[in-house]
GROMACS .gro file of C-alpha atoms in nm:
model
  302
    1MET     CA    1   6.698  17.659  12.408
    2ARG     CA    2   6.672  17.540  12.048
    3ALA     CA    3   6.956  17.327  11.909
    4ALA     CA    4   7.025  17.109  11.605
    5ILE     CA    5   7.130  16.752  11.685
    6VAL     CA    6   7.160  16.415  11.513
    7THR     CA    7   7.035  16.095  11.676
    8ASN     CA    8   7.011  15.870  11.370
    9PRO     CA    9   7.285  15.964  11.120
   10GLY     CA   10   7.195  16.017  10.757
   11GLY     CA   11   7.123  16.292  10.509
   12PRO     CA   12   7.012  16.648  10.587
   13GLU     CA   13   6.675  16.514  10.702
   14ALA     CA   14   6.855  16.341  10.992
   15ILE     CA   15   6.907  16.678  11.164
   16GLU     CA   16   6.658  16.739  11.446
   17LEU     CA   17   6.571  17.080  11.588
   18VAL     CA   18   6.500  17.018  11.956
   19ASP     CA   19   6.451  17.212  12.276
   20LEU     CA   20   6.723  17.159  12.538
   21ALA     CA   21   6.766  17.300  12.886
   22ASP     CA   22   6.965  17.622  12.893
   23PRO     CA   23   7.326  17.542  12.985
   24VAL     CA   24   7.489  17.691  13.296
   25PRO     CA   25   7.856  17.797  13.289
   26GLY     CA   26   8.087  17.614  13.525
   27LYS     CA   27   8.429  17.710  13.654
   28GLY     CA   28   8.631  17.887  13.386
   29GLU     CA   29   8.339  17.895  13.142
   30VAL     CA   30   8.115  18.159  12.987
   31LEU     CA   31   7.762  18.136  12.850
   32LEU     CA   32   7.708  18.286  12.505
   33THR     CA   33   7.394  18.383  12.323
   34LEU     CA   34   7.502  18.278  11.977
   35GLN     CA   35   7.481  18.511  11.677
   36ALA     CA   36   7.647  18.304  11.405
   37ALA     CA   37   7.764  17.947  11.343
   38GLY     CA   38   7.968  17.831  11.046
   39VAL     CA   39   7.855  17.532  10.838
   40ASN     CA   40   8.150  17.314  10.736
   41PRO     CA   41   8.208  16.981  10.559
   42VAL     CA   42   8.297  16.823  10.894
   43ASP     CA   43   7.938  16.888  11.002
   44ALA     CA   44   7.808  16.683  10.708
   45GLN     CA   45   8.055  16.409  10.797
   46THR     CA   46   7.926  16.408  11.156
   47ARG     CA   47   7.564  16.412  11.042
   48SER     CA   48   7.618  16.122  10.801
   49GLY     CA   49   7.771  15.898  11.069
   50ILE     CA   50   8.133  15.881  10.956
   51TYR     CA   51   8.263  15.952  11.306
   52HIS     CA   52   8.014  15.713  11.463
   53LYS     CA   53   8.161  15.434  11.246
   54LEU     CA   54   8.514  15.532  11.352
   55GLY     CA   55   8.412  15.505  11.718
   56TRP     CA   56   8.467  15.875  11.782
   57VAL     CA   57   8.107  15.933  11.895
   58SER     CA   58   7.963  15.769  12.205
   59ALA     CA   59   7.681  16.016  12.278
   60THR     CA   60   7.325  15.905  12.196
   61SER     CA   61   7.268  16.236  12.020
   62VAL     CA   62   7.545  16.453  11.878
   63GLY     CA   63   7.552  16.829  11.826
   64LEU     CA   64   7.671  17.005  11.513
   65GLY     CA   65   7.906  17.293  11.444
   66TRP     CA   66   8.262  17.401  11.520
   67ASP     CA   67   8.245  17.780  11.471
   68ALA     CA   68   8.076  17.979  11.748
   69VAL     CA   69   8.020  18.355  11.754
   70GLY     CA   70   7.813  18.522  12.022
   71VAL     CA   71   7.778  18.761  12.314
   72VAL     CA   72   7.877  18.674  12.671
   73VAL     CA   73   7.563  18.671  12.888
   74ALA     CA   74   7.697  18.497  13.201
   75ARG     CA   75   8.029  18.396  13.356
   76GLY     CA   76   8.119  18.095  13.563
   77PRO     CA   77   8.343  18.108  13.872
   78GLY     CA   78   8.700  18.216  13.810
   79VAL     CA   79   8.644  18.398  13.481
   80SER     CA   80   8.814  18.738  13.482
   81THR     CA   81   8.926  18.779  13.120
   82LEU     CA   82   8.578  18.832  12.973
   83VAL     CA   83   8.280  19.040  13.082
   84VAL     CA   84   7.910  19.026  13.005
   85GLY     CA   85   7.827  19.201  12.679
   86GLN     CA   86   8.151  19.125  12.495
   87ARG     CA   87   8.127  18.967  12.150
   88VAL     CA   88   8.356  18.668  12.106
   89ALA     CA   89   8.434  18.380  11.874
   90ALA     CA   90   8.548  18.030  11.962
   91LEU     CA   91   8.646  17.701  11.803
   92ILE     CA   92   8.452  17.408  11.948
   93GLY     CA   93   8.667  17.100  11.900
   94GLY     CA   94   8.571  16.735  11.876
   95VAL     CA   95   8.258  16.556  11.758
   96ASP     CA   96   8.140  16.370  12.068
   97ARG     CA   97   7.919  16.631  12.235
   98ALA     CA   98   7.550  16.670  12.309
   99TYR     CA   99   7.518  17.001  12.128
  100GLY     CA  100   7.731  17.251  11.937
  101PRO     CA  101   7.716  17.600  11.788
  102TYR     CA  102   7.404  17.510  11.590
  103ALA     CA  103   7.216  17.632  11.898
  104GLU     CA  104   7.077  17.947  12.057
  105ARG     CA  105   7.315  17.936  12.352
  106MET     CA  106   7.636  17.759  12.442
  107VAL     CA  107   7.876  17.719  12.733
  108ILE     CA  108   8.240  17.753  12.628
  109ALA     CA  109   8.574  17.761  12.810
  110ALA     CA  110   8.671  18.126  12.851
  111ASP     CA  111   9.029  18.051  12.746
  112ASP     CA  112   8.903  17.925  12.409
  113CYS     CA  113   8.723  18.253  12.335
  114ALA     CA  114   8.866  18.554  12.152
  115LEU     CA  115   8.730  18.906  12.129
  116ILE     CA  116   8.605  19.004  11.784
  117PRO     CA  117   8.721  19.342  11.648
  118ALA     CA  118   8.432  19.587  11.616
  119SER     CA  119   8.490  19.624  11.242
  120LEU     CA  120   8.436  19.251  11.175
  121SER     CA  121   8.076  19.134  11.138
  122SER     CA  122   7.956  18.825  11.323
  123ASP     CA  123   7.888  18.628  11.004
  124LEU     CA  124   8.238  18.695  10.869
  125ALA     CA  125   8.390  18.614  11.209
  126ALA     CA  126   8.214  18.277  11.201
  127THR     CA  127   8.426  18.170  10.903
  128ILE     CA  128   8.750  18.208  11.100
  129PRO     CA  129   8.768  17.962  11.395
  130LEU     CA  130   8.775  17.623  11.222
  131ASN     CA  131   8.911  17.709  10.879
  132ALA     CA  132   9.180  17.963  10.967
  133THR     CA  133   9.289  17.771  11.278
  134THR     CA  134   9.320  17.452  11.073
  135ALA     CA  135   9.527  17.636  10.813
  136HIS     CA  136   9.757  17.792  11.073
  137GLN     CA  137   9.809  17.471  11.270
  138ALA     CA  138   9.872  17.276  10.949
  139LEU     CA  139  10.137  17.526  10.839
  140ALA     CA  140  10.300  17.502  11.182
  141LEU     CA  141  10.361  17.131  11.117
  142LEU     CA  142  10.571  17.223  10.811
  143GLY     CA  143  10.835  17.405  11.013
  144ASP     CA  144  11.056  17.686  10.883
  145PRO     CA  145  10.918  17.830  10.554
  146GLY     CA  146  11.259  17.949  10.434
  147GLY     CA  147  11.122  18.028  10.088
  148ARG     CA  148  11.021  17.665  10.036
  149ARG     CA  149  10.781  17.584   9.754
  150LEU     CA  150  10.438  17.494   9.892
  151LEU     CA  151  10.141  17.352   9.703
  152VAL     CA  152   9.800  17.417   9.860
  153THR     CA  153   9.521  17.198   9.724
  154GLY     CA  154   9.162  17.320   9.750
  155ALA     CA  155   9.306  17.668   9.718
  156ALA     CA  156   8.969  17.837   9.666
  157GLY     CA  157   8.808  17.667   9.967
  158GLY     CA  158   8.777  17.777  10.328
  159VAL     CA  159   9.093  17.615  10.465
  160GLY     CA  160   9.290  17.647  10.142
  161GLY     CA  161   9.219  18.016  10.096
  162TYR     CA  162   9.332  18.103  10.446
  163ALA     CA  163   9.632  17.870  10.412
  164ILE     CA  164   9.757  18.060  10.106
  165GLU     CA  165   9.731  18.398  10.277
  166LEU     CA  166   9.896  18.274  10.596
  167ALA     CA  167  10.168  18.081  10.410
  168ARG     CA  168  10.267  18.379  10.197
  169GLY     CA  169  10.288  18.590  10.511
  170LEU     CA  170  10.522  18.333  10.663
  171GLY     CA  171  10.752  18.327  10.360
  172PHE     CA  172  10.648  18.020  10.162
  173ALA     CA  173  10.649  18.038   9.781
  174VAL     CA  174  10.290  17.926   9.726
  175THR     CA  175  10.109  17.762   9.436
  176GLY     CA  176   9.734  17.707   9.469
  177LEU     CA  177   9.554  17.415   9.307
  178ALA     CA  178   9.187  17.476   9.225
  179ARG     CA  179   8.935  17.458   8.942
  180ALA     CA  180   8.998  17.675   8.637
  181ALA     CA  181   8.695  17.888   8.729
  182ASP     CA  182   8.876  17.990   9.049
  183ALA     CA  183   9.191  18.117   8.879
  184ASP     CA  184   9.113  18.484   8.940
  185SER     CA  185   9.024  18.444   9.308
  186VAL     CA  186   9.337  18.239   9.378
  187GLY     CA  187   9.549  18.481   9.177
  188ARG     CA  188   9.427  18.773   9.388
  189THR     CA  189   9.598  18.616   9.689
  190GLY     CA  190   9.935  18.658   9.517
  191ALA     CA  191   9.988  18.283   9.482
  192LEU     CA  192  10.069  18.107   9.159
  193PHE     CA  193   9.772  17.915   9.020
  194THR     CA  194   9.732  17.572   8.865
  195ASP     CA  195   9.420  17.373   8.779
  196SER     CA  196   9.605  17.042   8.755
  197LEU     CA  197   9.883  16.871   8.943
  198PRO     CA  198  10.202  16.966   8.758
  199GLY     CA  199  10.368  16.634   8.689
  200ASP     CA  200  10.702  16.792   8.600
  201THR     CA  201  10.721  17.004   8.918
  202LEU     CA  202  10.790  16.875   9.266
  203PHE     CA  203  10.721  17.089   9.572
  204ASP     CA  204  10.901  17.101   9.903
  205ALA     CA  205  10.568  17.059  10.081
  206VAL     CA  206  10.196  17.010  10.021
  207LEU     CA  207   9.910  17.128  10.240
  208ASP     CA  208   9.632  16.903  10.115
  209ALA     CA  209   9.321  17.101  10.205
  210ALA     CA  210   9.122  16.918   9.934
  211ALA     CA  211   9.215  16.577  10.079
  212ILE     CA  212   9.319  16.428   9.745
  213GLY     CA  213   9.579  16.211   9.916
  214ASP     CA  214   9.817  16.007   9.703
  215GLU     CA  215   9.791  16.241   9.404
  216ALA     CA  216   9.903  16.533   9.620
  217LEU     CA  217  10.178  16.322   9.777
  218ALA     CA  218  10.314  16.250   9.429
  219SER     CA  219  10.382  16.623   9.390
  220VAL     CA  220  10.619  16.631   9.689
  221ARG     CA  221  10.993  16.596   9.640
  222ASP     CA  222  11.188  16.319   9.811
  223GLY     CA  223  11.227  16.403  10.180
  224GLY     CA  224  10.960  16.674  10.165
  225ASP     CA  225  10.648  16.727  10.375
  226TYR     CA  226  10.279  16.643  10.337
  227VAL     CA  227  10.014  16.775  10.576
  228GLY     CA  228   9.651  16.668  10.544
  229VAL     CA  229   9.335  16.790  10.712
  230ILE     CA  230   9.162  16.453  10.760
  231PRO     CA  231   9.362  16.232  11.001
  232VAL     CA  232   9.208  15.906  10.876
  233ALA     CA  233   9.285  15.988  10.512
  234VAL     CA  234   9.659  16.057  10.524
  235PRO     CA  235   9.850  15.860  10.257
  236GLU     CA  236  10.128  15.621  10.349
  237PRO     CA  237  10.469  15.794  10.347
  238LEU     CA  238  10.692  15.733  10.046
  239ARG     CA  239  11.038  15.846   9.935
  240GLY     CA  240  11.126  15.980  10.278
  241ILE     CA  241  10.832  16.221  10.277
  242ARG     CA  242  10.700  16.312  10.623
  243THR     CA  243  10.320  16.274  10.630
  244GLN     CA  244  10.113  16.436  10.903
  245ALA     CA  245   9.757  16.554  10.960
  246VAL     CA  246   9.601  16.831  11.162
  247MET     CA  247   9.280  16.818  11.366
  248ALA     CA  248   9.213  17.176  11.466
  249ALA     CA  249   9.240  17.237  11.841
  250PRO     CA  250   9.092  17.536  12.027
  251ASP     CA  251   9.345  17.812  12.095
  252GLY     CA  252   9.203  18.143  12.213
  253GLU     CA  253   9.526  18.338  12.173
  254LEU     CA  254   9.578  18.216  11.817
  255LEU     CA  255   9.215  18.284  11.730
  256LYS     CA  256   9.249  18.645  11.848
  257LYS     CA  257   9.541  18.695  11.608
  258LEU     CA  258   9.344  18.542  11.322
  259LEU     CA  259   9.038  18.759  11.389
  260ASP     CA  260   9.259  19.068  11.402
  261ALA     CA  261   9.417  18.963  11.072
  262ALA     CA  262   9.072  18.939  10.915
  263ALA     CA  263   8.979  19.282  11.048
  264THR     CA  264   9.291  19.441  10.896
  265GLY     CA  265   9.256  19.267  10.559
  266ALA     CA  266   9.547  19.026  10.600
  267LEU     CA  267   9.292  18.743  10.583
  268THR     CA  268   8.988  18.744  10.356
  269PRO     CA  269   8.677  18.588  10.511
  270ARG     CA  270   8.403  18.494  10.266
  271VAL     CA  271   8.036  18.419  10.336
  272HIS     CA  272   7.830  18.249  10.067
  273THR     CA  273   7.497  18.296  10.242
  274LEU     CA  274   7.350  18.364  10.586
  275MET     CA  275   7.056  18.138  10.676
  276PRO     CA  276   6.836  18.101  10.984
  277LEU     CA  277   6.885  17.796  11.205
  278SER     CA  278   6.527  17.704  11.121
  279GLU     CA  279   6.650  17.631  10.766
  280VAL     CA  280   6.936  17.405  10.876
  281HIS     CA  281   6.811  17.119  10.657
  282GLU     CA  282   6.827  17.339  10.347
  283ALA     CA  283   7.170  17.465  10.457
  284HIS     CA  284   7.297  17.106  10.462
  285ARG     CA  285   7.140  17.026  10.127
  286LEU     CA  286   7.328  17.325   9.988
  287LEU     CA  287   7.646  17.207  10.163
  288ASP     CA  288   7.612  16.857  10.015
  289ALA     CA  289   7.553  16.995   9.664
  290GLY     CA  290   7.870  17.208   9.680
  291GLY     CA  291   7.990  17.418   9.390
  292PHE     CA  292   7.991  17.749   9.578
  293ARG     CA  293   8.263  17.960   9.738
  294GLY     CA  294   8.254  18.107  10.086
  295ARG     CA  295   8.097  17.958  10.396
  296ILE     CA  296   7.731  17.900  10.473
  297VAL     CA  297   7.663  18.068  10.807
  298LEU     CA  298   7.363  18.005  11.033
  299ASP     CA  299   7.187  18.266  11.247
  300PRO     CA  300   7.096  18.061  11.557
  301LEU     CA  301   6.835  18.311  11.677
  302ARG     CA  302   6.621  18.286  11.363
   0.00000   0.00000   0.00000
């Protein structure tokens, strides 16, 4: 099978398209033929060697991708919850692995997979696993919403956008921080909008999807909560503020709820562009350049 890997970290040119042996599902696993794979900032961080330097990667070559969408083509022993032909999505956690969803096929734990509603396209479904799971698990760290005032940074981004929709559904009073050009898109979520950190307003909690760190922490009241999305970039706690970070973990049951929410309109998945796996280098150049909204999604079979 064809897969995108990185042996020598660097820029987009460091990505290699190689042929690997087709994987075989083991106990509790399923084999997917992949239809879509999300392209996320964490993939650029993996490609550039950040996690190698942190000692999180021991593999000689590392695979890319966290969002997997595909069709079950084989089952390993003990799998009874899924059948061949079903279309599923999964979050593939961690960075120390030989290959990832940037591939034609993948073996995944059946318990990490979730059925995709028929009304939700594969490319839209591929925006859900990492970003929406991160948002949900980050909000869970904040505890009871109770009408508390929450600031979401990066409010127009993948994690931030889902965080606003989920937080409002839970009962938080949400303000989204984003660029002025994103005021309309953030406003459509029902959240308040700001394009700068309001120095005269302190929030009960901040979900720092943009990873701006100390500046976001300064907007939290004494004894409030800060949750980041990059564990190694969490600011030191001050003024009794609880600081935590989330590293998204696979959860098939949660993912099913999030996919259903997207299918019913409670969550709004956004795709910037769909590109073939053969153009993965261009996809990463686009990712590095930034300035767009919605996820880049790869078609692994092209």
